[in-house]
């Protein structure tokens, strides 16, 4: 099963990549695809919307934090419009 989860990148400042990763992998493990990034300090988000929609259609489950990020970006409204 695939999940959309955060992967920490910054050492001093917390900057996270949003990745599609196998459930059995650890947080810093090998990811399938990088689909965005999130900077909580500057409140910036970049999302690769087609890739995220592809994984969500294939059954990937976002973690709680990633779900909140996607909801703030109104990605689920875009998903409903495309259906």
Short mmCIF file of C-alpha atoms in Angstrom, two decimals:
data_model
loop_
_atom_site.label_atom_id
_atom_site.label_comp_id
_atom_site.label_asym_id
_atom_site.label_seq_id
_atom_site.Cartn_x
_atom_site.Cartn_y
_atom_site.Cartn_z
CA UNK A 1 0.00 0.00 0.00
CA UNK A 2 1.20 3.49 -0.86
CA UNK A 3 0.92 6.54 1.40
CA UNK A 4 1.49 10.22 0.81
CA UNK A 5 3.62 11.37 3.74
CA UNK A 6 6.15 13.99 4.81
CA UNK A 7 9.89 13.39 4.56
CA UNK A 8 12.14 15.79 6.47
CA UNK A 9 14.87 17.54 4.48
CA UNK A 10 16.18 20.46 6.53
CA UNK A 11 18.70 19.92 9.29
CA UNK A 12 18.31 23.13 11.28
CA UNK A 13 15.03 24.34 9.80
CA UNK A 14 12.22 21.91 9.31
CA UNK A 15 11.46 21.63 5.58
CA UNK A 16 9.53 18.63 4.35
CA UNK A 17 9.05 16.90 1.02
CA UNK A 18 5.70 15.35 0.28
CA UNK A 19 6.44 11.91 -1.12
CA UNK A 20 4.60 8.82 -2.26
CA UNK A 21 6.15 5.99 -0.30
CA UNK A 22 5.47 2.34 0.49
CA UNK A 23 3.89 1.82 3.92
CA UNK A 24 6.59 -0.59 5.02
CA UNK A 25 9.37 1.97 4.42
CA UNK A 26 10.63 4.19 7.20
CA UNK A 27 10.12 7.96 7.14
CA UNK A 28 13.51 8.71 5.58
CA UNK A 29 13.40 5.63 3.36
CA UNK A 30 13.35 5.35 -0.40
CA UNK A 31 10.34 7.06 -1.92
CA UNK A 32 8.47 6.22 -5.12
CA UNK A 33 8.06 9.84 -6.26
CA UNK A 34 8.48 13.32 -4.83
CA UNK A 35 5.14 15.09 -5.31
CA UNK A 36 5.71 18.38 -3.50
CA UNK A 37 7.27 20.21 -0.58
CA UNK A 38 6.08 22.03 2.52
CA UNK A 39 7.86 24.75 4.51
CA UNK A 40 5.98 25.30 7.79
CA UNK A 41 8.14 28.28 8.86
CA UNK A 42 7.43 30.42 5.77
CA UNK A 43 4.11 28.65 5.17
CA UNK A 44 4.97 27.78 1.56
CA UNK A 45 3.67 24.77 -0.30
CA UNK A 46 4.42 23.40 -3.76
CA UNK A 47 2.30 20.54 -5.07
CA UNK A 48 2.60 18.48 -8.23
CA UNK A 49 -1.16 18.19 -8.66
CA UNK A 50 -1.27 15.64 -11.54
CA UNK A 51 1.06 13.28 -9.67
CA UNK A 52 -0.91 13.61 -6.42
CA UNK A 53 -4.21 12.99 -8.20
CA UNK A 54 -2.69 9.94 -9.93
CA UNK A 55 -1.65 8.38 -6.60
CA UNK A 56 -4.97 9.23 -4.94
CA UNK A 57 -6.87 7.57 -7.81
CA UNK A 58 -4.70 4.46 -7.43
CA UNK A 59 -5.67 4.22 -3.75
CA UNK A 60 -2.85 6.01 -1.92
CA UNK A 61 -3.79 7.22 1.55
CA UNK A 62 -2.48 10.60 2.74
CA UNK A 63 -1.34 10.90 6.36
CA UNK A 64 -3.20 13.31 8.61
CA UNK A 65 -0.79 16.21 8.11
CA UNK A 66 -0.60 15.73 4.35
CA UNK A 67 -4.39 15.54 4.20
CA UNK A 68 -4.60 18.90 5.98
CA UNK A 69 -2.07 20.42 3.55
CA UNK A 70 -4.00 19.12 0.55
CA UNK A 71 -7.28 20.38 2.01
CA UNK A 72 -5.83 23.87 2.53
CA UNK A 73 -4.66 23.86 -1.08
CA UNK A 74 -8.23 22.89 -2.10
CA UNK A 75 -6.95 19.84 -3.96
CA UNK A 76 -10.02 17.78 -3.09
CA UNK A 77 -12.24 20.38 -4.78
CA UNK A 78 -10.09 20.06 -7.92
CA UNK A 79 -10.46 16.28 -7.69
CA UNK A 80 -14.27 16.56 -7.51
CA UNK A 81 -14.36 18.88 -10.54
CA UNK A 82 -12.35 16.45 -12.66
CA UNK A 83 -14.71 13.53 -11.91
#
